[in-house]
Amino acid sequence: VNLTPASARKHSTGVDLAIALGILAPQQMRRVAAWGEVGLQGDVKSVGQCVRMIVAAADAGVDRVIFSSLDRDHVERVASWLG
């Protein structure tokens, strides 16, 4: 699991989803960014700052992003900005 950049402190539950997906399906997660908290029931919760994460993922050359469905409006808006 690559939590780039390594120099940035990871202090949020927002990395839960990326770690879980990286462990469960490492081959399918190449060039994919994931941001969200995994709840005890397996649901993916919004953790905020998804716009910032999408822009960072685009700058890093990521092909796909995975977020909580609660962030859908923000994700679609940013996707339209980025083209």
mmCIF file of N, CA and C in Angstrom:
data_model
loop_
_atom_site.group_PDB
_atom_site.id
_atom_site.type_symbol
_atom_site.label_atom_id
_atom_site.label_comp_id
_atom_site.label_asym_id
_atom_site.label_seq_id
_atom_site.Cartn_x
_atom_site.Cartn_y
_atom_site.Cartn_z
ATOM 1 N N VAL A 1 0.860 -1.167 0.000
ATOM 2 C CA VAL A 1 0.000 0.000 0.000
ATOM 3 C C VAL A 1 0.899 1.220 0.000
ATOM 4 N N ASN A 2 0.706 2.092 -0.974
ATOM 5 C CA ASN A 2 1.518 3.293 -1.110
ATOM 6 C C ASN A 2 0.700 4.490 -0.643
ATOM 7 N N LEU A 3 1.097 5.095 0.448
ATOM 8 C CA LEU A 3 0.409 6.272 0.977
ATOM 9 C C LEU A 3 1.269 7.497 0.687
ATOM 10 N N THR A 4 1.283 7.863 -0.571
ATOM 11 C CA THR A 4 2.109 8.957 -1.053
ATOM 12 C C THR A 4 1.499 10.295 -0.653
ATOM 13 N N PRO A 5 2.265 11.309 -0.334
ATOM 14 C CA PRO A 5 3.715 11.284 -0.177
ATOM 15 C C PRO A 5 4.104 10.735 1.187
ATOM 16 N N ALA A 6 5.198 10.041 1.220
ATOM 17 C CA ALA A 6 5.654 9.409 2.458
ATOM 18 C C ALA A 6 5.971 10.438 3.533
ATOM 19 N N SER A 7 6.357 11.638 3.128
ATOM 20 C CA SER A 7 6.736 12.668 4.093
ATOM 21 C C SER A 7 5.533 13.288 4.803
ATOM 22 N N ALA A 8 4.334 13.112 4.254
ATOM 23 C CA ALA A 8 3.136 13.696 4.867
ATOM 24 C C ALA A 8 2.610 12.776 5.957
ATOM 25 N N ARG A 9 2.360 13.349 7.116
ATOM 26 C CA ARG A 9 1.855 12.577 8.245
ATOM 27 C C ARG A 9 0.426 12.119 7.954
ATOM 28 N N LYS A 10 0.125 10.856 8.187
ATOM 29 C CA LYS A 10 -1.211 10.305 7.967
ATOM 30 C C LYS A 10 -1.905 10.226 9.323
ATOM 31 N N HIS A 11 -2.796 11.155 9.585
ATOM 32 C CA HIS A 11 -3.435 11.212 10.895
ATOM 33 C C HIS A 11 -4.956 11.182 10.788
ATOM 34 N N SER A 12 -5.464 10.738 9.677
ATOM 35 C CA SER A 12 -6.898 10.734 9.448
ATOM 36 C C SER A 12 -7.384 9.314 9.192
ATOM 37 N N THR A 13 -8.655 9.084 9.478
ATOM 38 C CA THR A 13 -9.255 7.797 9.143
ATOM 39 C C THR A 13 -9.516 7.716 7.648
ATOM 40 N N GLY A 14 -9.225 8.765 6.914
ATOM 41 C CA GLY A 14 -9.431 8.778 5.469
ATOM 42 C C GLY A 14 -8.597 7.778 4.710
ATOM 43 N N VAL A 15 -7.540 7.285 5.307
ATOM 44 C CA VAL A 15 -6.695 6.297 4.627
ATOM 45 C C VAL A 15 -7.184 4.864 4.841
ATOM 46 N N ASP A 16 -8.211 4.680 5.673
ATOM 47 C CA ASP A 16 -8.755 3.336 5.935
ATOM 48 C C ASP A 16 -9.087 2.592 4.645
ATOM 49 N N LEU A 17 -9.822 3.245 3.757
ATOM 50 C CA LEU A 17 -10.294 2.602 2.532
ATOM 51 C C LEU A 17 -9.123 2.198 1.635
ATOM 52 N N ALA A 18 -8.147 3.078 1.485
ATOM 53 C CA ALA A 18 -6.988 2.773 0.639
ATOM 54 C C ALA A 18 -6.224 1.564 1.180
ATOM 55 N N ILE A 19 -6.052 1.502 2.484
ATOM 56 C CA ILE A 19 -5.326 0.381 3.081
ATOM 57 C C ILE A 19 -6.111 -0.917 2.894
ATOM 58 N N ALA A 20 -7.420 -0.878 3.173
ATOM 59 C CA ALA A 20 -8.247 -2.087 3.032
ATOM 60 C C ALA A 20 -8.246 -2.595 1.596
ATOM 61 N N LEU A 21 -8.434 -1.712 0.633
ATOM 62 C CA LEU A 21 -8.455 -2.131 -0.767
ATOM 63 C C LEU A 21 -7.087 -2.612 -1.234
ATOM 64 N N GLY A 22 -6.037 -1.976 -0.753
ATOM 65 C CA GLY A 22 -4.688 -2.393 -1.119
ATOM 66 C C GLY A 22 -4.345 -3.782 -0.610
ATOM 67 N N ILE A 23 -4.903 -4.140 0.537
ATOM 68 C CA ILE A 23 -4.675 -5.470 1.088
ATOM 69 C C ILE A 23 -5.550 -6.509 0.397
ATOM 70 N N LEU A 24 -6.813 -6.177 0.165
ATOM 71 C CA LEU A 24 -7.763 -7.142 -0.401
ATOM 72 C C LEU A 24 -7.600 -7.363 -1.899
ATOM 73 N N ALA A 25 -7.211 -6.327 -2.626
ATOM 74 C CA ALA A 25 -7.130 -6.436 -4.088
ATOM 75 C C ALA A 25 -5.945 -5.641 -4.621
ATOM 76 N N PRO A 26 -4.720 -6.025 -4.259
ATOM 77 C CA PRO A 26 -3.556 -5.208 -4.625
ATOM 78 C C PRO A 26 -3.352 -5.033 -6.127
ATOM 79 N N GLN A 27 -3.609 -6.059 -6.924
ATOM 80 C CA GLN A 27 -3.393 -5.933 -8.375
ATOM 81 C C GLN A 27 -4.372 -4.967 -9.014
ATOM 82 N N GLN A 28 -5.596 -4.922 -8.520
ATOM 83 C CA GLN A 28 -6.616 -4.051 -9.089
ATOM 84 C C GLN A 28 -6.472 -2.599 -8.623
ATOM 85 N N MET A 29 -5.646 -2.353 -7.629
ATOM 86 C CA MET A 29 -5.538 -1.024 -7.045
ATOM 87 C C MET A 29 -4.371 -0.208 -7.584
ATOM 88 N N ARG A 30 -3.727 -0.674 -8.625
ATOM 89 C CA ARG A 30 -2.632 0.116 -9.194
ATOM 90 C C ARG A 30 -3.201 1.351 -9.867
ATOM 91 N N ARG A 31 -2.579 2.481 -9.594
ATOM 92 C CA ARG A 31 -2.975 3.774 -10.168
ATOM 93 C C ARG A 31 -4.402 4.150 -9.793
ATOM 94 N N VAL A 32 -4.804 3.774 -8.573
ATOM 95 C CA VAL A 32 -6.133 4.089 -8.037
ATOM 96 C C VAL A 32 -5.940 4.811 -6.709
ATOM 97 N N ALA A 33 -6.711 5.874 -6.500
ATOM 98 C CA ALA A 33 -6.701 6.575 -5.218
ATOM 99 C C ALA A 33 -8.017 6.284 -4.509
ATOM 100 N N ALA A 34 -7.952 6.042 -3.219
ATOM 101 C CA ALA A 34 -9.150 5.768 -2.428
ATOM 102 C C ALA A 34 -9.103 6.612 -1.163
ATOM 103 N N TRP A 35 -10.244 7.184 -0.783
ATOM 104 C CA TRP A 35 -10.297 8.091 0.349
ATOM 105 C C TRP A 35 -11.615 7.883 1.074
ATOM 106 N N GLY A 36 -11.574 7.418 2.295
ATOM 107 C CA GLY A 36 -12.783 7.226 3.087
ATOM 108 C C GLY A 36 -12.497 6.401 4.323
ATOM 109 N N GLU A 37 -13.402 6.499 5.275
ATOM 110 C CA GLU A 37 -13.290 5.727 6.505
ATOM 111 C C GLU A 37 -14.152 4.480 6.365
ATOM 112 N N VAL A 38 -13.597 3.336 6.711
ATOM 113 C CA VAL A 38 -14.354 2.091 6.674
ATOM 114 C C VAL A 38 -14.964 1.875 8.052
ATOM 115 N N GLY A 39 -16.314 1.861 8.102
ATOM 116 C CA GLY A 39 -17.016 1.673 9.364
ATOM 117 C C GLY A 39 -16.982 0.220 9.812
ATOM 118 N N LEU A 40 -17.385 -0.015 11.037
ATOM 119 C CA LEU A 40 -17.382 -1.368 11.593
ATOM 120 C C LEU A 40 -18.323 -2.303 10.853
ATOM 121 N N GLN A 41 -19.348 -1.772 10.200
ATOM 122 C CA GLN A 41 -20.282 -2.581 9.432
ATOM 123 C C GLN A 41 -19.848 -2.729 7.971
ATOM 124 N N GLY A 42 -18.697 -2.158 7.619
ATOM 125 C CA GLY A 42 -18.194 -2.255 6.254
ATOM 126 C C GLY A 42 -18.614 -1.111 5.358
ATOM 127 N N ASP A 43 -19.359 -0.163 5.886
ATOM 128 C CA ASP A 43 -19.782 0.985 5.095
ATOM 129 C C ASP A 43 -18.618 1.965 4.956
ATOM 130 N N VAL A 44 -18.625 2.735 3.865
ATOM 131 C CA VAL A 44 -17.575 3.726 3.623
ATOM 132 C C VAL A 44 -18.137 5.098 3.960
ATOM 133 N N LYS A 45 -17.527 5.744 4.928
ATOM 134 C CA LYS A 45 -17.993 7.040 5.410
ATOM 135 C C LYS A 45 -17.174 8.166 4.798
ATOM 136 N N SER A 46 -17.825 9.289 4.633
ATOM 137 C CA SER A 46 -17.153 10.487 4.143
ATOM 138 C C SER A 46 -16.235 11.025 5.235
ATOM 139 N N VAL A 47 -15.055 11.478 4.843
ATOM 140 C CA VAL A 47 -14.117 12.039 5.817
ATOM 141 C C VAL A 47 -13.721 13.471 5.475
ATOM 142 N N GLY A 48 -14.352 14.037 4.464
ATOM 143 C CA GLY A 48 -14.053 15.417 4.099
ATOM 144 C C GLY A 48 -12.805 15.546 3.252
ATOM 145 N N GLN A 49 -12.573 16.740 2.798
ATOM 146 C CA GLN A 49 -11.414 17.103 1.981
ATOM 147 C C GLN A 49 -11.284 16.277 0.713
ATOM 148 N N CYS A 50 -12.411 15.769 0.191
ATOM 149 C CA CYS A 50 -12.318 14.926 -1.003
ATOM 150 C C CYS A 50 -11.886 15.746 -2.224
ATOM 151 N N VAL A 51 -12.260 17.022 -2.292
ATOM 152 C CA VAL A 51 -11.843 17.849 -3.430
ATOM 153 C C VAL A 51 -10.326 17.946 -3.474
ATOM 154 N N ARG A 52 -9.735 18.208 -2.339
ATOM 155 C CA ARG A 52 -8.268 18.309 -2.257
ATOM 156 C C ARG A 52 -7.603 16.993 -2.669
ATOM 157 N N MET A 53 -8.180 15.881 -2.245
ATOM 158 C CA MET A 53 -7.607 14.579 -2.564
ATOM 159 C C MET A 53 -7.746 14.245 -4.046
ATOM 160 N N ILE A 54 -8.857 14.633 -4.659
ATOM 161 C CA ILE A 54 -9.048 14.369 -6.091
ATOM 162 C C ILE A 54 -8.027 15.153 -6.910
ATOM 163 N N VAL A 55 -7.831 16.403 -6.563
ATOM 164 C CA VAL A 55 -6.858 17.233 -7.276
ATOM 165 C C VAL A 55 -5.452 16.650 -7.120
ATOM 166 N N ALA A 56 -5.103 16.220 -5.908
ATOM 167 C CA ALA A 56 -3.789 15.613 -5.676
ATOM 168 C C ALA A 56 -3.640 14.319 -6.473
ATOM 169 N N ALA A 57 -4.710 13.527 -6.539
ATOM 170 C CA ALA A 57 -4.668 12.271 -7.304
ATOM 171 C C ALA A 57 -4.470 12.561 -8.788
ATOM 172 N N ALA A 58 -5.172 13.561 -9.300
ATOM 173 C CA ALA A 58 -5.021 13.925 -10.713
ATOM 174 C C ALA A 58 -3.592 14.391 -10.996
ATOM 175 N N ASP A 59 -3.039 15.194 -10.089
ATOM 176 C CA ASP A 59 -1.654 15.662 -10.248
ATOM 177 C C ASP A 59 -0.663 14.505 -10.234
ATOM 178 N N ALA A 60 -0.994 13.435 -9.505
ATOM 179 C CA ALA A 60 -0.113 12.265 -9.400
ATOM 180 C C ALA A 60 -0.297 11.291 -10.558
ATOM 181 N N GLY A 61 -1.256 11.577 -11.450
ATOM 182 C CA GLY A 61 -1.462 10.711 -12.603
ATOM 183 C C GLY A 61 -2.311 9.480 -12.329
ATOM 184 N N VAL A 62 -3.130 9.540 -11.298
ATOM 185 C CA VAL A 62 -3.996 8.419 -10.938
ATOM 186 C C VAL A 62 -5.095 8.255 -11.985
ATOM 187 N N ASP A 63 -5.430 7.014 -12.311
ATOM 188 C CA ASP A 63 -6.453 6.724 -13.325
ATOM 189 C C ASP A 63 -7.877 6.747 -12.779
ATOM 190 N N ARG A 64 -8.051 6.304 -11.527
ATOM 191 C CA ARG A 64 -9.385 6.221 -10.927
ATOM 192 C C ARG A 64 -9.336 6.667 -9.477
ATOM 193 N N VAL A 65 -10.473 7.171 -8.989
ATOM 194 C CA VAL A 65 -10.597 7.503 -7.573
ATOM 195 C C VAL A 65 -11.816 6.795 -7.007
ATOM 196 N N ILE A 66 -11.714 6.374 -5.755
ATOM 197 C CA ILE A 66 -12.814 5.711 -5.066
ATOM 198 C C ILE A 66 -13.090 6.493 -3.788
ATOM 199 N N PHE A 67 -14.354 6.907 -3.626
ATOM 200 C CA PHE A 67 -14.774 7.693 -2.471
ATOM 201 C C PHE A 67 -16.100 7.175 -1.942
ATOM 202 N N SER A 68 -16.517 7.688 -0.814
ATOM 203 C CA SER A 68 -17.831 7.389 -0.263
ATOM 204 C C SER A 68 -18.898 7.951 -1.201
ATOM 205 N N SER A 69 -20.008 7.250 -1.322
ATOM 206 C CA SER A 69 -21.108 7.761 -2.157
ATOM 207 C C SER A 69 -21.659 9.070 -1.597
ATOM 208 N N LEU A 70 -21.394 9.350 -0.335
ATOM 209 C CA LEU A 70 -21.826 10.613 0.265
ATOM 210 C C LEU A 70 -21.092 11.805 -0.338
ATOM 211 N N ASP A 71 -19.958 11.561 -0.962
ATOM 212 C CA ASP A 71 -19.157 12.627 -1.583
ATOM 213 C C ASP A 71 -19.418 12.758 -3.079
ATOM 214 N N ARG A 72 -20.406 12.061 -3.599
ATOM 215 C CA ARG A 72 -20.643 12.008 -5.042
ATOM 216 C C ARG A 72 -20.749 13.397 -5.688
ATOM 217 N N ASP A 73 -21.494 14.312 -5.078
ATOM 218 C CA ASP A 73 -21.648 15.642 -5.672
ATOM 219 C C ASP A 73 -20.307 16.350 -5.808
ATOM 220 N N HIS A 74 -19.481 16.279 -4.779
ATOM 221 C CA HIS A 74 -18.159 16.920 -4.830
ATOM 222 C C HIS A 74 -17.280 16.264 -5.886
ATOM 223 N N VAL A 75 -17.293 14.955 -5.929
ATOM 224 C CA VAL A 75 -16.458 14.217 -6.886
ATOM 225 C C VAL A 75 -16.852 14.554 -8.307
ATOM 226 N N GLU A 76 -18.144 14.575 -8.612
ATOM 227 C CA GLU A 76 -18.607 14.893 -9.960
ATOM 228 C C GLU A 76 -18.259 16.319 -10.349
ATOM 229 N N ARG A 77 -18.361 17.239 -9.412
ATOM 230 C CA ARG A 77 -18.021 18.649 -9.696
ATOM 231 C C ARG A 77 -16.543 18.782 -10.029
ATOM 232 N N VAL A 78 -15.683 18.168 -9.250
ATOM 233 C CA VAL A 78 -14.241 18.254 -9.493
ATOM 234 C C VAL A 78 -13.875 17.553 -10.789
ATOM 235 N N ALA A 79 -14.509 16.422 -11.064
ATOM 236 C CA ALA A 79 -14.241 15.698 -12.298
ATOM 237 C C ALA A 79 -14.568 16.560 -13.515
ATOM 238 N N SER A 80 -15.632 17.332 -13.425
ATOM 239 C CA SER A 80 -15.975 18.204 -14.557
ATOM 240 C C SER A 80 -14.956 19.342 -14.699
ATOM 241 N N TRP A 81 -14.396 19.824 -13.594
ATOM 242 C CA TRP A 81 -13.365 20.868 -13.661
ATOM 243 C C TRP A 81 -12.103 20.340 -14.314
ATOM 244 N N LEU A 82 -11.750 19.101 -13.966
ATOM 245 C CA LEU A 82 -10.506 18.519 -14.457
ATOM 246 C C LEU A 82 -10.618 18.015 -15.887
ATOM 247 N N GLY A 83 -11.854 17.829 -16.347
ATOM 248 C CA GLY A 83 -12.067 17.373 -17.727
ATOM 249 C C GLY A 83 -11.861 15.952 -17.830
#
